[in-house]
Tab-separated table of C-alpha atoms in Angstrom:
chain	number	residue	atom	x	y	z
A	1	UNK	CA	0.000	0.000	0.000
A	2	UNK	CA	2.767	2.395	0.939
A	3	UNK	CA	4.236	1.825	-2.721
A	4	UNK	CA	1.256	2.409	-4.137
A	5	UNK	CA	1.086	5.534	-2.364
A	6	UNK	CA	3.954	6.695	-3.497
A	7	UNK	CA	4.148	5.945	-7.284
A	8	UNK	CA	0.926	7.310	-7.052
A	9	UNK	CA	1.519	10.536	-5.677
A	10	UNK	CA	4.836	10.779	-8.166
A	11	UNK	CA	2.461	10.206	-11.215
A	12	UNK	CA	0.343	13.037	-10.217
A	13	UNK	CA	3.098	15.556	-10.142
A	14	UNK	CA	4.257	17.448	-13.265
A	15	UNK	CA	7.743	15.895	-14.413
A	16	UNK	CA	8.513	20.031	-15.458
A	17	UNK	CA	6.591	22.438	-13.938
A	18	UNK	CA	6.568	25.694	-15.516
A	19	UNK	CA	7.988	28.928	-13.501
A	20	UNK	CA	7.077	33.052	-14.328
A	21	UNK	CA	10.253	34.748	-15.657
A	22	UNK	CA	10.149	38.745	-16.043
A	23	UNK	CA	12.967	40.190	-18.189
A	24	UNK	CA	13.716	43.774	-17.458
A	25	UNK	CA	14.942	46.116	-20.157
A	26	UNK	CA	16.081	49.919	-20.024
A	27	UNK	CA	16.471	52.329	-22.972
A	28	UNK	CA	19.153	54.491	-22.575
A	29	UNK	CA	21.005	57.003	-25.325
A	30	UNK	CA	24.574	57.528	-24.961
A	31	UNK	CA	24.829	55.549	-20.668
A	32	UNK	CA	21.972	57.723	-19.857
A	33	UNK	CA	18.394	57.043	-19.304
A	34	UNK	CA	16.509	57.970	-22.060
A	35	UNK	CA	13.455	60.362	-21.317
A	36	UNK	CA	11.332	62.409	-23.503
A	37	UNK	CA	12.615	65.862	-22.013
A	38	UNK	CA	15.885	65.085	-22.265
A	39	UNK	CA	19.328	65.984	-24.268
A	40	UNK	CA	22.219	63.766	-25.116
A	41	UNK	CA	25.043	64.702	-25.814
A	42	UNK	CA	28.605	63.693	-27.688
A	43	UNK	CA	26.713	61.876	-30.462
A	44	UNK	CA	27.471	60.394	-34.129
A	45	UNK	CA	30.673	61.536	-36.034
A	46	UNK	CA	30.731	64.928	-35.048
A	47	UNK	CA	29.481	64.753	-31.141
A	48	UNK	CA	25.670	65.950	-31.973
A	49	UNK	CA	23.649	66.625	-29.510
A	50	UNK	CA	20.171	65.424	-29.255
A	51	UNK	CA	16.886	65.105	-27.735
A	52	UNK	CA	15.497	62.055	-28.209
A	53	UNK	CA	11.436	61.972	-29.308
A	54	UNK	CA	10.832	58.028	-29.573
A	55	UNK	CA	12.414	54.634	-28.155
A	56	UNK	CA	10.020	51.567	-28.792
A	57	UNK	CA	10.944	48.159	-30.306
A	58	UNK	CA	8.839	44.823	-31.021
A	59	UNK	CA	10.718	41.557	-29.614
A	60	UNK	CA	9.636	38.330	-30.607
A	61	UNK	CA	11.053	34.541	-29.869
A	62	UNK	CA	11.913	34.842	-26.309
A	63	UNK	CA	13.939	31.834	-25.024
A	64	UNK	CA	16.062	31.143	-22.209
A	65	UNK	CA	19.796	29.499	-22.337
A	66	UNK	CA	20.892	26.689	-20.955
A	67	UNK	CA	24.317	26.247	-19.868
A	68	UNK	CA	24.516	23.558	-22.978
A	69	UNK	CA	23.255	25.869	-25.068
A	70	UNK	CA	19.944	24.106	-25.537
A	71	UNK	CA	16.831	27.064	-25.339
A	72	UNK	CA	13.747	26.657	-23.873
A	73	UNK	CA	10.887	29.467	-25.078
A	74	UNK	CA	8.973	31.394	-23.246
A	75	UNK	CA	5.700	31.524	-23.358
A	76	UNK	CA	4.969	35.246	-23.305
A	77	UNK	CA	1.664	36.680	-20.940
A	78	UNK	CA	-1.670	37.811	-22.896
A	79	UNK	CA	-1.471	41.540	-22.021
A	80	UNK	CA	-1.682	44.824	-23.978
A	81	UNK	CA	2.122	44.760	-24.322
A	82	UNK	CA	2.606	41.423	-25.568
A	83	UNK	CA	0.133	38.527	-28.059
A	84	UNK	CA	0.985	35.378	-29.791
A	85	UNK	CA	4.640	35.277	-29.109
A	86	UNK	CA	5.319	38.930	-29.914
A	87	UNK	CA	6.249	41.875	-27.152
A	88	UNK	CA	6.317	45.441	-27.928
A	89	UNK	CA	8.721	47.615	-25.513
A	90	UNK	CA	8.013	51.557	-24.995
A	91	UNK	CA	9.788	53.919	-23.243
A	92	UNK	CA	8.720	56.663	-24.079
A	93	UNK	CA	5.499	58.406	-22.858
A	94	UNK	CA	4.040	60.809	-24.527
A	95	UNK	CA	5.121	63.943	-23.245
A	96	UNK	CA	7.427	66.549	-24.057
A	97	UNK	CA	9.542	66.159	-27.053
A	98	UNK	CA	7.475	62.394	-27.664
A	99	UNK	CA	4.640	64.063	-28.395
A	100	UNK	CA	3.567	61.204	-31.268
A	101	UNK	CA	3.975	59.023	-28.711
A	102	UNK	CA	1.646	57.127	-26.254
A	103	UNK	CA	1.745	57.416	-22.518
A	104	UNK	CA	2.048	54.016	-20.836
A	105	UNK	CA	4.999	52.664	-20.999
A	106	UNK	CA	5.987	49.067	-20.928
A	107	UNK	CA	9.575	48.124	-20.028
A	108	UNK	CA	9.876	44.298	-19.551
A	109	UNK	CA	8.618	40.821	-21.062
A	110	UNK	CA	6.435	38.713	-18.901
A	111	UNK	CA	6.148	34.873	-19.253
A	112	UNK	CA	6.565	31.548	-18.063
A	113	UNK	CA	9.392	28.703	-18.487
A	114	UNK	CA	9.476	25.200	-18.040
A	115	UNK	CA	12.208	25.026	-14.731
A	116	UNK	CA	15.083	24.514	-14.883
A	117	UNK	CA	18.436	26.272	-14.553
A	118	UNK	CA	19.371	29.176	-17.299
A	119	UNK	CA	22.495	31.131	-18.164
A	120	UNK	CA	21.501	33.113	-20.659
A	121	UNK	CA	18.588	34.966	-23.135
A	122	UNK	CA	17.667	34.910	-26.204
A	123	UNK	CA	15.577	36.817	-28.225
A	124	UNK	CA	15.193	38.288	-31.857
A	125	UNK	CA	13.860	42.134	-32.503
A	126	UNK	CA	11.086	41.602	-35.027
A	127	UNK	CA	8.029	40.864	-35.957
A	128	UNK	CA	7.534	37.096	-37.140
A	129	UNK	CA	6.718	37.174	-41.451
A	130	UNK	CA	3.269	35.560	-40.503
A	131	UNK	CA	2.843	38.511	-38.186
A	132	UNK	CA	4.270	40.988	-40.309
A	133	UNK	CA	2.171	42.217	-43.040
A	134	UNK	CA	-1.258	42.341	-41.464
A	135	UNK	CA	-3.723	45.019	-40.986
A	136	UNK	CA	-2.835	47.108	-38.300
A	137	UNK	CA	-6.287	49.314	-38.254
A	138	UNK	CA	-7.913	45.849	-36.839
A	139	UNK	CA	-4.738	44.063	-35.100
A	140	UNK	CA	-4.745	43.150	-32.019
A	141	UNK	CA	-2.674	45.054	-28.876
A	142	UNK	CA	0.671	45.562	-29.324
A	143	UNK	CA	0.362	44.773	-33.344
A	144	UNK	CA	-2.679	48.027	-33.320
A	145	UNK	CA	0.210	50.983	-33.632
A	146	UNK	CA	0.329	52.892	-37.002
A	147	UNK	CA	3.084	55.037	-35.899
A	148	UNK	CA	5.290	51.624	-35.411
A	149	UNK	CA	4.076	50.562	-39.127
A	150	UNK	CA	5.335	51.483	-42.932
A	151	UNK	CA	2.977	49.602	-44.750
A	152	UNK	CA	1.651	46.494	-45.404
A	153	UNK	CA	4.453	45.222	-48.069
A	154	UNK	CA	7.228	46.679	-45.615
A	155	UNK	CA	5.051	45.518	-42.160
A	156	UNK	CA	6.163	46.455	-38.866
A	157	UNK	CA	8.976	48.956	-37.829
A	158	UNK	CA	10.990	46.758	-35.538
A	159	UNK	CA	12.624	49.079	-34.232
A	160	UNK	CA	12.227	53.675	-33.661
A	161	UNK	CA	14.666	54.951	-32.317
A	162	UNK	CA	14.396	58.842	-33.322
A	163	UNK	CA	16.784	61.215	-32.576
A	164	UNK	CA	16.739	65.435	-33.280
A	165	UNK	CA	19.689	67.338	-33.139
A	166	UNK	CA	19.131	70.245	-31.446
A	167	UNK	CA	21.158	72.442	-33.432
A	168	UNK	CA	20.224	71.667	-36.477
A	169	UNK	CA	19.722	74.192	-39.071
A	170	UNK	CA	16.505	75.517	-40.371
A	171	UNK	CA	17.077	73.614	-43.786
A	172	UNK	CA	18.565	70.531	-42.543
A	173	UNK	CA	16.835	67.326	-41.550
A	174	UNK	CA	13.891	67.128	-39.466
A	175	UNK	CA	15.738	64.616	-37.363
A	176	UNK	CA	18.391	61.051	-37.568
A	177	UNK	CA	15.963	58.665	-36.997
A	178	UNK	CA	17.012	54.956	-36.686
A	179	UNK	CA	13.732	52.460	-38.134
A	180	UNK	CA	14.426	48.758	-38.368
A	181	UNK	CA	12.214	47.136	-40.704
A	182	UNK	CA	11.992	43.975	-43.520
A	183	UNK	CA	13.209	45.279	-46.349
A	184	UNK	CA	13.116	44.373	-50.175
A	185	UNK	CA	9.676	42.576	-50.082
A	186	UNK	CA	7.863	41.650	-53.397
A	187	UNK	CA	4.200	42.781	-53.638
A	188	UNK	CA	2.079	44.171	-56.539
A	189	UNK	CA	1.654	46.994	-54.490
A	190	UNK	CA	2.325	48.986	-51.158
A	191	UNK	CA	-0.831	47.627	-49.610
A	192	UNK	CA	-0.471	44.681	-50.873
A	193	UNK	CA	1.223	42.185	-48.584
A	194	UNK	CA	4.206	40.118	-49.862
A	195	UNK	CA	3.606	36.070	-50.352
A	196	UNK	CA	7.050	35.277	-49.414
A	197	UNK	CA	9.607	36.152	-47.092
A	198	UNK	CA	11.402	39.589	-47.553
A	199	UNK	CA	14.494	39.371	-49.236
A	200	UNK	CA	16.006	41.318	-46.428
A	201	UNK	CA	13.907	40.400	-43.010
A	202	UNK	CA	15.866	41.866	-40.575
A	203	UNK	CA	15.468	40.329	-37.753
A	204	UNK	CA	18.089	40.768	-35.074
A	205	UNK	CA	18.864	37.321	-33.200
A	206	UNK	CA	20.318	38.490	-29.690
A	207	UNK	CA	21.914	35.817	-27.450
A	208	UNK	CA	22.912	37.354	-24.577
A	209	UNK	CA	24.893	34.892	-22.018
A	210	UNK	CA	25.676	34.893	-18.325
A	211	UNK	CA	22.315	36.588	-17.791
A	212	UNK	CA	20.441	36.793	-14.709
A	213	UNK	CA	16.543	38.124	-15.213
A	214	UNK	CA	16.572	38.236	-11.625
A	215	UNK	CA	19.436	40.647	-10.991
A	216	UNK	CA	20.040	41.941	-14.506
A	217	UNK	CA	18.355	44.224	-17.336
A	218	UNK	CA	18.555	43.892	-20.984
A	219	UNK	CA	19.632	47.537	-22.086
A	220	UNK	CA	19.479	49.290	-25.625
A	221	UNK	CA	21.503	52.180	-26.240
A	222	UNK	CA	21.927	53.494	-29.933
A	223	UNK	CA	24.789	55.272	-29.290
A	224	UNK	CA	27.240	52.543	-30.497
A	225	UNK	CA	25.366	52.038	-33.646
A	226	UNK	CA	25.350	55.335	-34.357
A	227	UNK	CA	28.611	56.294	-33.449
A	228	UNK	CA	29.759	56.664	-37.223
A	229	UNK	CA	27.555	58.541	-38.216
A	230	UNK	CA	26.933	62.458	-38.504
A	231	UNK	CA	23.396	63.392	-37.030
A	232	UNK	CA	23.057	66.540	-38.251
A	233	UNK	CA	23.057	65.764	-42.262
A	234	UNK	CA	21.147	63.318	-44.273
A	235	UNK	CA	22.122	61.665	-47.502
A	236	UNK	CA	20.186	63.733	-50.304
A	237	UNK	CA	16.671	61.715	-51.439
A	238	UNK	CA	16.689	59.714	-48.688
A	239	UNK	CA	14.380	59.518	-45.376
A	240	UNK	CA	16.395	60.960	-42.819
A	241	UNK	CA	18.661	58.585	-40.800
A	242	UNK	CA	18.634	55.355	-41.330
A	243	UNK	CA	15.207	53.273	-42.065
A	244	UNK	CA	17.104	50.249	-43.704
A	245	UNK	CA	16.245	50.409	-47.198
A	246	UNK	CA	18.607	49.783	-50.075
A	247	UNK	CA	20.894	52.492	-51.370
A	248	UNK	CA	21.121	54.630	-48.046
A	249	UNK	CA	24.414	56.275	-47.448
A	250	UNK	CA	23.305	56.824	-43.892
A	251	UNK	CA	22.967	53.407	-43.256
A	252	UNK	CA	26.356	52.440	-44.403
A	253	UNK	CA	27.794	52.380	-41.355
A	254	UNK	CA	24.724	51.853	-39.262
A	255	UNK	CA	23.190	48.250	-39.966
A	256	UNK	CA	26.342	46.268	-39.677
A	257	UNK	CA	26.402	47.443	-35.912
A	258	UNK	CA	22.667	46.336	-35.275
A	259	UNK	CA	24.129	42.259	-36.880
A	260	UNK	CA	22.617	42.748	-40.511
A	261	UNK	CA	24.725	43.099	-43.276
A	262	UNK	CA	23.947	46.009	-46.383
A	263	UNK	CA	24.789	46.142	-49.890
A	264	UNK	CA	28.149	45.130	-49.690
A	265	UNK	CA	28.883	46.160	-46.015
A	266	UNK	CA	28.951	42.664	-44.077
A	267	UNK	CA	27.498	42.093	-40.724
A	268	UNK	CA	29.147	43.043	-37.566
A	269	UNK	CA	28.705	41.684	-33.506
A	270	UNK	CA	25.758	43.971	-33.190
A	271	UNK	CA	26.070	46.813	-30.578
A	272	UNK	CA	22.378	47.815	-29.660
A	273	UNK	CA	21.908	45.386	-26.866
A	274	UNK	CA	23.346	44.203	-24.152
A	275	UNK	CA	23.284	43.002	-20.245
A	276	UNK	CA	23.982	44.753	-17.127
């Protein structure tokens, strides 16, 4: 009987039981905070200094690391922020010089992992193809923001990052905005959306090892990326800053650093994320 017991009670509890997992993540521009009222300065090429007037960025694929390298997903919350596997992060909040921007704010991913011990995260910034090219007017929360769309050929902007020197001059560029999107995708038209994969996704894999959600943050900071480049011009014809399409001289030194390579510029370690 006592065997019986026990067997029993062992067959009734879950061989993995799943745990919650929060990952934390702070925007900052240059090692400081970023905030819609403030200035950065020391920027780009030629030390610019800028206000910044958005930070938001869609993650998708969350896993954690094993110590043999093996990942196990998590499974991300239903919330506002975060549906079907994709997260969108916002720091900014409205006010000030974000005034195109929304008010809450949402600064970590929320889930739940099978247990187990974890060294690391993974991640990749992006919206998923399937996800990509939908209809944002009747999308679902996060996937229901125009202002973090092109269109539906190009989808999603992965990533806004926009930046306005404050000296500019009164015929210069409205700002250096940095706008991660796919790139190069085939459709009859701009509303159309593309059947196939973009010939240039995008999609930034992070790995990030020897992290800790419990006593670490995931922080983005453009600086690095943009550390090449002078904010206060923009290549003639072009959207200013970089928004990854083809033929941009100022992405040329830009999308290497985020782990993508351009025209003939080849991919780099990517320097827009990292732990702390």
């Amino acid at each position: 009987m006592k065997k019986f017991a026990v067997l029993a009670a062992l067959a009734a509890t879950p061989a993995f039981a799943d745990q919650p997992v929060t990952i934390n993540f702070a925007a900052e521009i240059g090692g400081q905070p970023f905030a819609c009222d403030a200035t950065y300065a020391g920027l780009g090429s030629t030390g610019a200094e800028v206000k910044g007037t958005d930070f938001r960025l869609y993650v998708s694929d969350v896993a954690m690391v094993a110590a043999d390298g093996s990942r196990a997903p998590v499974t991300l919350d239903e919330s506002d922020w975060q549906h079907a596997g994709v997260a969108l992060l916002d720091f900014e909040d409205g006010r000030a010089a974000c005034a195109n921007g929304t008010a809450p704010m949402n600064t970590a991913l929320r889930g739940t992992i099978a247990a187990g011990d974890y060294t690391g995260v993974a991640f990749k910034v992006g919206v998923p193809f399937a996800m990509n090219h939908g209809d944002p007017t009747t999308a679902p929360s996060p996937l229901n923001l125009t202002s973090m769309f092109w269109n539906w050929r190009g989808g999603y902007k992965f990533v806004r990052i926009d930046m306005v020197p404050t000296d500019r001059s009164e015929d210069g560029p409205k700002g250096w905005f940095l706008h991660l999107g796919s790139t190069m995708c085939a459709s009859e038209g701009k509303t159309d959306a593309p059947k196939a994969p973009c010939k240039s996704p995008n999609l930034m894999e992070i790995t990030l090892d020897g992290f800790d959600p419990v006593t670490q943050t995931v922080v983005i900071d453009p600086a690095d990326v943009v550390a090449s480049a002078d904010l206060r011009i923009n290549a003639p014809d072009t959207s200013p800053g970089c928004m990854s399409f083809p033929g941009d001289a100022d992405c040329m030194t830009v999308m290497a650093k985020l782990g993508l390579g351009y025209g003939d510029v080849p991919a780099a370690d990517q320097a827009l994320i990292r732990a702390r």
